[in-house]
Tab-separated table of C-alpha atoms and ligand atoms in Angstrom:
chain	number	residue	atom	x	y	z
A	1278	MET	CA	21.857	20.556	-1.314
A	1279	GLY	CA	22.467	20.971	-5.067
A	1280	ARG	CA	19.818	19.508	-7.352
A	1281	GLU	CA	20.814	21.011	-10.729
A	1282	LYS	CA	20.936	17.733	-12.645
A	1283	SER	CA	17.579	16.653	-11.216
A	1284	HIS	CA	16.120	19.954	-12.377
A	1285	GLU	CA	17.518	19.584	-15.913
A	1286	ILE	CA	16.343	15.984	-16.307
A	1287	PHE	CA	12.902	16.732	-14.895
A	1288	ALA	CA	12.454	19.679	-17.261
A	1289	ARG	CA	12.842	17.204	-20.144
A	1290	SER	CA	10.564	14.644	-18.400
A	1291	GLN	CA	7.780	17.212	-18.356
A	1292	GLN	CA	7.907	17.429	-22.148
A	1293	LEU	CA	7.776	13.656	-22.498
A	1294	MET	CA	5.303	12.460	-19.855
A	1295	PRO	CA	2.180	13.988	-18.264
A	1296	GLY	CA	3.466	16.010	-15.317
A	1297	GLY	CA	6.902	14.493	-15.990
A	1298	VAL	CA	6.051	11.242	-14.212
A	1299	ASN	CA	4.660	7.768	-14.812
A	1300	SER	CA	2.556	7.789	-11.632
A	1301	PRO	CA	1.115	10.915	-9.989
A	1302	ALA	CA	2.201	10.090	-6.408
A	1303	ARG	CA	5.801	10.842	-7.455
A	1304	ALA	CA	5.141	14.350	-8.695
A	1305	PHE	CA	5.361	16.182	-5.330
A	1306	GLY	CA	2.021	17.819	-6.188
A	1307	ALA	CA	0.939	18.022	-2.543
A	1308	VAL	CA	4.154	19.607	-1.248
A	1309	GLY	CA	5.122	21.936	-4.082
A	1310	GLY	CA	8.451	22.004	-5.865
A	1311	GLU	CA	9.927	19.389	-8.156
A	1312	PRO	CA	10.597	15.707	-7.616
A	1313	VAL	CA	14.177	14.566	-7.241
A	1314	VAL	CA	15.494	12.267	-9.969
A	1315	MET	CA	16.977	9.114	-8.451
A	1316	GLN	CA	19.969	7.208	-9.752
A	1317	ARG	CA	20.388	4.208	-7.477
A	1318	GLY	CA	19.405	2.621	-4.190
A	1319	GLU	CA	21.447	0.711	-1.652
A	1320	GLY	CA	20.010	-0.695	1.580
A	1321	ALA	CA	18.138	2.090	3.361
A	1322	TYR	CA	19.458	4.811	1.042
A	1323	LEU	CA	18.628	6.421	-2.262
A	1324	PHE	CA	21.137	8.494	-4.242
A	1325	ASP	CA	19.940	11.173	-6.651
A	1326	VAL	CA	21.566	12.162	-9.947
A	1327	ASP	CA	23.399	15.027	-8.202
A	1328	GLY	CA	25.026	12.578	-5.774
A	1329	ASN	CA	22.902	13.504	-2.729
A	1330	ARG	CA	22.128	10.691	-0.311
A	1331	TYR	CA	18.703	10.248	1.310
A	1332	ILE	CA	17.498	7.900	4.041
A	1333	ASP	CA	14.529	6.362	2.233
A	1334	TYR	CA	11.158	5.951	3.975
A	1335	ILE	CA	9.139	5.502	0.778
A	1336	GLY	CA	10.642	2.152	-0.186
A	1337	SER	CA	9.080	2.398	-3.659
A	1338	TRP	CA	5.733	3.003	-1.857
A	1339	GLY	CA	5.892	-0.294	-0.022
A	1340	PRO	CA	7.689	-3.140	-1.785
A	1341	MET	CA	11.243	-2.588	-0.505
A	1342	ILE	CA	10.846	-4.027	3.003
A	1343	LEU	CA	14.330	-5.569	2.738
A	1344	GLY	CA	15.869	-2.313	1.479
A	1345	HIS	CA	17.308	-1.642	-1.964
A	1346	THR	CA	19.570	-4.078	-3.880
A	1347	HIS	CA	19.251	-6.797	-1.238
A	1348	PRO	CA	21.878	-9.406	-2.251
A	1349	LYS	CA	19.447	-12.376	-2.205
A	1350	VAL	CA	16.824	-10.573	-4.266
A	1351	THR	CA	19.377	-9.240	-6.740
A	1352	HIS	CA	20.899	-12.693	-7.145
A	1353	ALA	CA	17.484	-14.296	-7.710
A	1354	ILE	CA	16.656	-11.744	-10.411
A	1355	GLU	CA	20.040	-12.175	-12.140
A	1356	SER	CA	19.695	-15.966	-12.214
A	1357	ALA	CA	16.125	-15.772	-13.528
A	1358	VAL	CA	17.057	-13.333	-16.316
A	1359	LYS	CA	19.606	-15.806	-17.663
A	1360	ARG	CA	16.942	-18.506	-17.978
A	1361	GLY	CA	14.619	-16.286	-20.035
A	1362	THR	CA	12.379	-13.337	-19.276
A	1363	SER	CA	8.929	-14.674	-20.192
A	1364	PHE	CA	7.490	-17.922	-21.547
A	1365	GLY	CA	3.711	-17.563	-21.367
A	1366	ALA	CA	3.640	-21.117	-20.023
A	1367	PRO	CA	3.553	-22.628	-16.521
A	1368	THR	CA	6.779	-22.623	-14.471
A	1369	GLU	CA	7.594	-24.379	-11.208
A	1370	ALA	CA	8.564	-21.066	-9.595
A	1371	GLU	CA	4.913	-19.963	-9.722
A	1372	ASN	CA	4.100	-22.926	-7.428
A	1373	THR	CA	6.883	-21.884	-5.065
A	1374	LEU	CA	5.566	-18.330	-4.780
A	1375	ALA	CA	1.956	-19.525	-4.478
A	1376	GLU	CA	2.937	-21.940	-1.683
A	1377	LEU	CA	4.854	-19.244	0.180
A	1378	ILE	CA	1.808	-16.962	0.078
A	1379	ILE	CA	-0.734	-19.690	0.913
A	1380	ASN	CA	1.337	-20.865	3.888
A	1381	ALA	CA	1.701	-17.307	5.190
A	1382	VAL	CA	-1.739	-15.734	4.702
A	1383	PRO	CA	-4.439	-17.472	6.791
A	1384	SER	CA	-7.409	-17.043	4.419
A	1385	ILE	CA	-5.741	-17.957	1.113
A	1386	GLU	CA	-6.176	-21.524	-0.134
A	1387	LYS	CA	-5.761	-20.811	-3.833
A	1388	LEU	CA	-4.543	-17.752	-5.699
A	1389	ARG	CA	-3.915	-16.174	-9.073
A	1390	LEU	CA	-0.837	-14.068	-9.857
A	1391	VAL	CA	-1.336	-10.827	-11.811
A	1392	ASN	CA	0.881	-7.839	-12.623
A	1393	SER	CA	-0.116	-5.065	-10.216
A	1394	GLY	CA	-2.206	-4.297	-7.173
A	1395	THR	CA	-4.745	-2.571	-9.411
A	1396	GLU	CA	-5.189	-5.744	-11.442
A	1397	ALA	CA	-5.597	-7.752	-8.230
A	1398	THR	CA	-8.419	-5.603	-6.828
A	1399	MET	CA	-10.106	-5.273	-10.235
A	1400	SER	CA	-10.105	-9.053	-10.591
A	1401	ALA	CA	-11.207	-9.676	-6.999
A	1402	ILE	CA	-14.302	-7.498	-7.341
A	1403	ARG	CA	-15.137	-9.089	-10.711
A	1404	LEU	CA	-14.904	-12.474	-9.010
A	1405	ALA	CA	-17.064	-11.301	-6.091
A	1406	ARG	CA	-19.709	-10.127	-8.561
A	1407	GLY	CA	-19.445	-13.254	-10.712
A	1408	TYR	CA	-19.568	-15.555	-7.702
A	1409	THR	CA	-22.537	-13.915	-5.980
A	1410	GLY	CA	-24.413	-12.847	-9.105
A	1411	ARG	CA	-24.816	-9.382	-7.517
A	1412	ASP	CA	-23.630	-5.930	-8.562
A	1413	VAL	CA	-22.958	-3.642	-5.598
A	1414	ILE	CA	-19.482	-3.239	-4.081
A	1415	VAL	CA	-19.048	-1.394	-0.789
A	1416	LYS	CA	-15.842	0.612	-0.316
A	1417	PHE	CA	-14.702	3.162	2.259
A	1418	ALA	CA	-13.763	6.802	1.785
A	1419	GLY	CA	-10.012	7.317	1.937
A	1420	ASN	CA	-9.226	3.700	1.019
A	1421	TYR	CA	-7.283	3.291	-2.217
A	1422	HIS	CA	-7.550	0.130	-4.276
A	1423	GLY	CA	-5.565	1.127	-7.360
A	1424	HIS	CA	-6.975	2.943	-10.372
A	1425	VAL	CA	-9.842	0.528	-11.045
A	1426	ASP	CA	-12.656	2.643	-12.577
A	1427	SER	CA	-15.408	1.470	-10.267
A	1428	LEU	CA	-13.211	1.890	-7.166
A	1429	LEU	CA	-11.892	5.330	-8.090
A	1430	VAL	CA	-14.491	6.945	-5.876
A	1431	ALA	CA	-13.481	8.782	-2.706
A	1432	ALA	CA	-10.139	7.080	-3.219
A	1433	GLY	CA	-8.153	8.905	-0.582
A	1434	SER	CA	-10.158	12.096	-1.025
A	1435	ALA	CA	-13.758	13.392	-1.435
A	1436	ALA	CA	-16.564	12.853	1.008
A	1437	ALA	CA	-18.637	9.729	1.568
A	1438	THR	CA	-21.379	9.695	-1.000
A	1439	LEU	CA	-23.113	7.195	-3.178
A	1440	GLY	CA	-20.945	6.616	-6.217
A	1441	VAL	CA	-19.801	10.046	-7.353
A	1442	PRO	CA	-16.771	9.521	-9.582
A	1443	ASN	CA	-13.819	11.754	-8.784
A	1444	SER	CA	-11.750	11.321	-11.911
A	1445	PRO	CA	-12.907	12.613	-15.291
A	1446	GLY	CA	-13.216	9.579	-17.545
A	1447	VAL	CA	-14.767	7.438	-14.844
A	1448	THR	CA	-18.428	7.375	-15.837
A	1449	ALA	CA	-21.358	7.604	-13.471
A	1450	GLY	CA	-22.515	4.302	-15.000
A	1451	THR	CA	-19.310	2.560	-13.907
A	1452	THR	CA	-19.546	3.765	-10.321
A	1453	LYS	CA	-23.302	3.506	-9.817
A	1454	ASP	CA	-22.816	0.087	-8.207
A	1455	THR	CA	-20.147	1.359	-5.802
A	1456	LEU	CA	-21.416	2.312	-2.368
A	1457	VAL	CA	-18.986	4.557	-0.472
A	1458	LEU	CA	-19.150	4.541	3.332
A	1459	ALA	CA	-17.122	6.090	6.138
A	1460	TYR	CA	-14.311	3.948	7.598
A	1461	ASN	CA	-14.872	2.745	11.183
A	1462	ASP	CA	-18.596	3.629	10.971
A	1463	VAL	CA	-20.413	0.495	12.164
A	1464	THR	CA	-23.860	2.109	11.960
A	1465	GLY	CA	-23.205	3.197	8.366
A	1466	VAL	CA	-22.393	-0.370	7.377
A	1467	GLU	CA	-25.452	-1.759	9.184
A	1468	THR	CA	-27.709	0.732	7.409
A	1469	ALA	CA	-26.154	-0.090	4.027
A	1470	PHE	CA	-26.839	-3.798	4.537
A	1471	GLU	CA	-30.401	-3.055	5.697
A	1472	ASN	CA	-31.064	-1.079	2.530
A	1473	TYR	CA	-29.042	-2.940	-0.082
A	1474	GLY	CA	-28.200	-6.300	1.555
A	1475	ALA	CA	-29.546	-8.465	-1.260
A	1476	GLN	CA	-27.579	-6.506	-3.903
A	1477	ILE	CA	-24.180	-6.384	-2.200
A	1478	ALA	CA	-21.598	-8.662	-3.854
A	1479	GLY	CA	-18.762	-7.683	-1.569
A	1480	VAL	CA	-17.123	-5.219	0.792
A	1481	ILE	CA	-13.547	-4.194	-0.005
A	1482	LEU	CA	-11.324	-2.399	2.485
A	1483	GLU	CA	-7.754	-1.816	3.585
A	1484	PRO	CA	-7.739	-3.819	6.842
A	1485	ILE	CA	-5.205	-1.297	8.142
A	1486	VAL	CA	-5.319	1.825	5.989
A	1487	GLY	CA	-2.163	3.291	4.477
A	1488	ASN	CA	-3.675	5.451	1.762
A	1489	MET	CA	-5.095	8.272	3.901
A	1490	GLY	CA	-2.038	8.008	6.105
A	1491	THR	CA	-1.977	5.143	8.602
A	1492	VAL	CA	-5.459	4.566	10.039
A	1493	ILE	CA	-6.415	1.665	12.307
A	1494	PRO	CA	-9.816	-0.051	12.208
A	1495	SER	CA	-11.671	-0.621	15.461
A	1496	PRO	CA	-12.204	-4.295	16.376
A	1497	GLU	CA	-16.006	-3.665	16.344
A	1498	PHE	CA	-15.811	-2.319	12.787
A	1499	LEU	CA	-14.013	-5.431	11.492
A	1500	THR	CA	-16.223	-7.803	13.457
A	1501	SER	CA	-19.395	-6.170	12.142
A	1502	LEU	CA	-18.097	-6.351	8.552
A	1503	ARG	CA	-17.391	-10.060	8.912
A	1504	LYS	CA	-20.778	-10.692	10.537
A	1505	LEU	CA	-22.865	-8.656	8.077
A	1506	THR	CA	-21.159	-9.992	4.937
A	1507	SER	CA	-21.663	-13.589	6.158
A	1508	GLN	CA	-25.310	-12.978	7.093
A	1509	HIS	CA	-26.043	-11.481	3.670
A	1510	ASN	CA	-23.922	-13.928	1.631
A	1511	ALA	CA	-21.637	-11.128	0.433
A	1512	LEU	CA	-17.833	-11.514	0.221
A	1513	LEU	CA	-15.425	-9.742	2.532
A	1514	ILE	CA	-12.359	-8.608	0.573
A	1515	PHE	CA	-9.214	-7.466	2.377
A	1516	ASP	CA	-7.027	-5.315	0.165
A	1517	GLU	CA	-3.631	-6.202	1.618
A	1518	VAL	CA	-1.599	-4.855	-1.310
A	1519	MET	CA	0.165	-2.593	1.192
A	1520	THR	CA	-0.242	-4.466	4.489
A	1521	GLY	CA	0.529	-7.962	3.162
A	1522	PHE	CA	3.940	-9.097	4.492
A	1523	ARG	CA	4.363	-5.513	5.839
A	1524	VAL	CA	2.549	-5.329	9.185
A	1525	ALA	CA	3.262	-9.036	9.801
A	1526	PHE	CA	4.351	-11.994	7.663
A	1527	GLY	CA	0.700	-13.105	7.477
A	1528	GLY	CA	-0.584	-9.587	6.803
A	1529	ALA	CA	-3.201	-7.589	8.726
A	1530	GLN	CA	-5.533	-10.601	8.865
A	1531	SER	CA	-2.994	-12.490	10.971
A	1532	LEU	CA	-3.061	-9.616	13.490
A	1533	ASN	CA	-6.775	-8.915	13.711
A	1534	GLY	CA	-7.990	-12.526	13.566
A	1535	ILE	CA	-10.666	-11.788	10.955
A	1536	THR	CA	-10.722	-14.182	7.988
A	1537	PRO	CA	-11.756	-12.506	4.738
A	1538	ASP	CA	-13.179	-14.455	1.779
A	1539	LEU	CA	-10.750	-12.871	-0.681
A	1540	THR	CA	-7.427	-11.092	-0.236
A	1541	THR	CA	-5.497	-8.934	-2.687
A	1542	LEU	CA	-1.715	-8.597	-2.587
A	1543	GLY	CA	1.025	-6.739	-4.467
A	1544	LYS	CA	4.049	-4.593	-3.576
A	1545	ILE	CA	6.212	-6.768	-1.215
A	1546	VAL	CA	5.047	-9.967	-2.955
A	1547	GLY	CA	7.060	-8.874	-6.019
A	1548	GLY	CA	10.154	-7.672	-4.157
A	1549	GLY	CA	10.319	-4.525	-6.313
A	1550	MET	CA	9.184	-6.137	-9.583
A	1551	PRO	CA	5.658	-5.583	-10.987
A	1552	ILE	CA	3.275	-8.129	-9.455
A	1553	GLY	CA	-0.091	-8.589	-7.808
A	1554	ALA	CA	-2.094	-11.546	-6.530
A	1555	TYR	CA	-5.601	-12.340	-5.411
A	1556	GLY	CA	-6.705	-15.400	-3.554
A	1557	GLY	CA	-9.031	-16.900	-1.001
A	1558	LYS	CA	-11.223	-19.916	-0.395
A	1559	ALA	CA	-10.624	-22.578	-3.060
A	1560	GLU	CA	-14.354	-22.895	-3.621
A	1561	ILE	CA	-14.527	-19.206	-4.588
A	1562	MET	CA	-11.254	-19.157	-6.568
A	1563	ASN	CA	-12.474	-22.137	-8.617
A	1564	HIS	CA	-14.920	-19.747	-10.275
A	1565	VAL	CA	-11.982	-18.083	-12.090
A	1566	MET	CA	-11.387	-19.189	-15.683
A	1567	PRO	CA	-10.395	-21.797	-16.810
A	1568	ALA	CA	-11.599	-23.648	-13.683
A	1569	GLY	CA	-14.771	-21.530	-13.777
A	1570	GLN	CA	-16.524	-18.858	-15.802
A	1571	VAL	CA	-15.144	-15.551	-14.463
A	1572	PHE	CA	-12.693	-14.323	-17.098
A	1573	GLN	CA	-9.288	-13.004	-16.048
A	1574	ALA	CA	-6.003	-13.310	-17.947
A	1575	GLY	CA	-2.525	-11.802	-18.380
A	1576	THR	CA	0.258	-12.237	-20.958
A	1577	LEU	CA	2.959	-11.604	-18.359
A	1578	SER	CA	1.183	-12.960	-15.271
A	1579	GLY	CA	3.463	-15.174	-13.174
A	1580	ASN	CA	6.412	-13.588	-14.972
A	1581	PRO	CA	9.640	-15.475	-14.130
A	1582	ILE	CA	11.630	-12.383	-13.068
A	1583	ALA	CA	8.875	-10.948	-10.867
A	1584	THR	CA	8.219	-14.397	-9.423
A	1585	ALA	CA	11.933	-14.899	-8.620
A	1586	ALA	CA	12.152	-11.526	-6.863
A	1587	GLY	CA	8.986	-12.305	-4.903
A	1588	ILE	CA	10.197	-15.748	-3.829
A	1589	ALA	CA	13.564	-14.379	-2.669
A	1590	THR	CA	11.845	-11.595	-0.711
A	1591	LEU	CA	9.263	-13.807	0.991
A	1592	GLN	CA	11.806	-16.546	1.798
A	1593	THR	CA	14.132	-13.974	3.345
A	1594	LEU	CA	11.268	-12.510	5.404
A	1595	ARG	CA	10.243	-16.001	6.534
A	1596	ASP	CA	13.753	-17.208	7.379
A	1597	GLU	CA	15.235	-14.046	8.873
A	1598	ASN	CA	12.049	-12.753	10.547
A	1599	PRO	CA	12.940	-9.038	10.613
A	1600	TYR	CA	9.533	-8.142	12.098
A	1601	PRO	CA	10.591	-7.828	15.762
A	1602	ARG	CA	13.466	-5.558	14.723
A	1603	LEU	CA	11.190	-3.552	12.401
A	1604	GLU	CA	8.796	-3.113	15.333
A	1605	GLN	CA	11.569	-1.833	17.570
A	1606	LEU	CA	13.034	0.576	14.983
A	1607	SER	CA	9.600	1.870	14.003
A	1608	ALA	CA	8.546	2.410	17.624
A	1609	ARG	CA	11.746	4.398	18.127
A	1610	LEU	CA	10.983	6.498	15.041
A	1611	ALA	CA	7.341	7.076	16.020
A	1612	GLU	CA	8.336	8.174	19.504
A	1613	GLY	CA	11.107	10.425	18.185
A	1614	LEU	CA	8.844	12.120	15.634
A	1615	GLY	CA	6.178	12.641	18.309
A	1616	ASP	CA	8.777	14.163	20.660
A	1617	ALA	CA	10.079	16.402	17.872
A	1618	ALA	CA	6.551	17.691	17.208
A	1619	ASN	CA	5.976	18.182	20.948
A	1620	SER	CA	9.145	20.211	21.425
A	1621	ALA	CA	8.198	22.398	18.472
A	1622	GLY	CA	4.692	22.853	19.924
A	1623	VAL	CA	3.082	21.381	16.804
A	1624	PRO	CA	-0.370	19.738	17.224
A	1625	HIS	CA	-0.078	16.184	15.949
A	1626	THR	CA	-1.045	12.525	16.210
A	1627	VAL	CA	1.245	9.609	15.360
A	1628	THR	CA	-0.386	6.403	14.127
A	1629	ARG	CA	1.655	3.263	13.640
A	1630	VAL	CA	1.250	-0.436	12.983
A	1631	GLY	CA	4.593	-2.232	12.724
A	1632	SER	CA	6.777	-0.532	10.133
A	1633	MET	CA	3.941	1.578	8.679
A	1634	LEU	CA	3.449	4.982	10.275
A	1635	THR	CA	2.156	8.517	9.821
A	1636	LEU	CA	2.788	11.741	11.685
A	1637	PHE	CA	-0.508	13.579	11.186
A	1638	PHE	CA	-0.521	17.340	11.668
A	1639	ASN	CA	-3.861	16.993	13.399
A	1640	GLU	CA	-4.428	16.847	17.129
A	1641	SER	CA	-7.437	14.516	16.903
A	1642	PRO	CA	-6.888	10.782	16.527
A	1643	VAL	CA	-7.384	10.042	12.826
A	1644	ASP	CA	-9.888	7.210	12.346
A	1645	ASN	CA	-11.570	8.111	9.061
A	1646	TRP	CA	-11.223	10.361	6.033
A	1647	GLN	CA	-13.314	13.205	7.476
A	1648	VAL	CA	-10.826	13.651	10.308
A	1649	ALA	CA	-7.788	13.031	8.092
A	1650	ALA	CA	-8.973	15.758	5.715
A	1651	LYS	CA	-8.530	18.347	8.481
A	1652	CYS	CA	-4.743	17.908	8.707
A	1653	ASP	CA	-2.513	20.967	8.315
A	1654	THR	CA	-1.149	20.030	4.890
A	1655	ALA	CA	0.676	23.371	4.473
A	1656	ARG	CA	2.732	22.535	7.540
A	1657	PHE	CA	3.295	19.057	6.158
A	1658	GLY	CA	4.775	20.588	2.981
A	1659	LYS	CA	7.290	22.630	4.985
A	1660	TYR	CA	8.155	19.625	7.149
A	1661	PHE	CA	8.640	17.506	4.026
A	1662	TRP	CA	11.094	19.961	2.407
A	1663	GLY	CA	12.886	20.518	5.716
A	1664	LEU	CA	13.547	16.773	5.802
A	1665	MET	CA	14.544	16.587	2.129
A	1666	ASP	CA	17.140	19.281	2.663
A	1667	ARG	CA	18.528	17.210	5.530
A	1668	GLY	CA	18.769	14.011	3.508
A	1669	VAL	CA	15.541	12.294	4.573
A	1670	TYR	CA	13.157	11.056	1.853
A	1671	MET	CA	9.615	10.815	3.264
A	1672	PRO	CA	6.342	10.291	1.377
A	1673	CYS	CA	5.486	13.588	-0.343
A	1674	SER	CA	1.932	13.700	1.036
A	1675	GLN	CA	0.327	13.857	4.465
A	1676	TYR	CA	-1.946	11.053	3.260
A	1677	GLU	CA	0.646	8.334	2.776
A	1678	ALA	CA	2.256	5.977	5.273
A	1679	LEU	CA	6.026	5.964	5.660
A	1680	PHE	CA	7.831	2.630	5.725
A	1681	VAL	CA	10.807	1.469	7.757
A	1682	SER	CA	12.843	-1.304	6.115
A	1683	ALA	CA	15.000	-4.081	7.501
A	1684	ALA	CA	18.011	-2.181	6.109
A	1685	HIS	CA	17.489	0.844	8.385
A	1686	THR	CA	19.726	1.097	11.456
A	1687	GLU	CA	19.209	2.817	14.789
A	1688	ALA	CA	21.664	5.445	13.587
A	1689	ASP	CA	19.453	6.118	10.531
A	1690	ILE	CA	16.421	6.469	12.791
A	1691	ASP	CA	18.230	8.852	15.142
A	1692	GLU	CA	19.529	10.939	12.231
A	1693	THR	CA	15.928	11.136	10.968
A	1694	ILE	CA	14.598	12.253	14.342
A	1695	ASP	CA	17.270	14.985	14.548
A	1696	ALA	CA	16.325	16.130	11.044
A	1697	ALA	CA	12.647	16.195	12.030
A	1698	LYS	CA	13.446	18.286	15.135
A	1699	ALA	CA	15.279	20.820	12.995
A	1700	ALA	CA	12.627	20.799	10.257
A	1701	LEU	CA	9.739	21.277	12.723
A	1702	ALA	CA	11.527	23.968	14.727
A	1703	ILE	CA	11.661	26.266	11.688
A	1704	SER	CA	8.359	25.394	9.985
B	822	LIG	C1	-0.649	0.396	-3.941
B	822	LIG	C2	-2.003	-0.104	-3.652
B	822	LIG	C3	-2.839	-0.607	-4.680
B	822	LIG	C4	-2.477	-0.506	-6.135
B	822	LIG	O1	-1.369	-1.273	-6.468
B	822	LIG	P1	-0.585	-0.936	-7.846
B	822	LIG	O2	0.461	-2.007	-7.923
B	822	LIG	O3	-0.046	0.455	-7.675
B	822	LIG	O4	-1.572	-1.016	-8.942
B	822	LIG	C5	-4.042	-1.173	-4.311
B	822	LIG	N1	-4.425	-1.234	-3.028
B	822	LIG	C6	-3.661	-0.764	-2.029
B	822	LIG	C7	-4.128	-0.891	-0.608
B	822	LIG	C8	-2.426	-0.171	-2.306
B	822	LIG	O5	-1.697	0.347	-1.300
């Protein structure tokens, strides 16, 4: 597969941008080699600048659940552009998107639109602190909540400790009120509430993790979080930036039956345009300015183009209900990848919820970061490039979930499984 043009363009990118990219996940750092420069997307496929076609399982890291250039989404964006790109004033479309989200996500009564998932989680924890008058936020190792300073601790790496920053530039002062615990560790959470209960403003978590690969919470873990936060008057915050409208139309909370106090959204909610949202009980959301005192603002928040793309995406998901088909295609893929690893004699575990899945090169079930960290990432790198060379574009890290979209067909899935068989046989 020729990638000469990609190589030339990326050489220039490296002179212009740090590492040649505008977000580190794209840089192929974990698998070696250079990223491929993309030219266009169509349905389940991406085409690079050298004309190679790839079956895409990244889906822009989550948003593209309908596939690329979906006609309804494209049309909505085109129509919105003609009416103007930003007004900095209320529009009716913001109500439409808010209503779609509120009707879909059980715990959200009121919400605020922002411009990214990072902004959503940053604002949600500010609100939790402002609302409770407390400082401490509990997060879990291996959960990623965007590049918010105080949450950039054990964010998909590093061990569970009390607030040790893992990016230079994030000060110890900023993270001293962040308590990092192990995912799925009920005793750890109980102990934290025993010791710090009166200081804890909120607990934030991915209610199904995607950012250390796909990891599923135990029902006891979720139940204990709900119980302990309620007992101690702390807020439970579900970061559904990835899982919202992905694992089900109502997000992870509609599957696990736990009602958080606040929920953060992004990715699918913007249909491929930059967006984020946070919402929850009206009584809590009414503390956000100008209804309340907790400051949060945005020049482009509720942007007409992003809002139009989000509305078209959510309406299509609601009306066409692709979730049963996504379930079927994803189950087929999970089984096929597991079989491919079995026939190659490769120790592995496959974890899947709906159209989010990870083939871990680890024979133990992965339920927290400590276990995830033991995956054979060298083998993952070979597997990744074996797939690339066969026209399959998977996340370039063992610690990311892959996504199936409504545009994938059974033929795409079967072609992917064949590619995985070949890639695993030689790696
Ligand atoms: C992607 C992601 C974020 C960050 O969203 P951005 O739009 O990249 O800022 C936050 N939380 C979770 C769970 C995510 O998957």
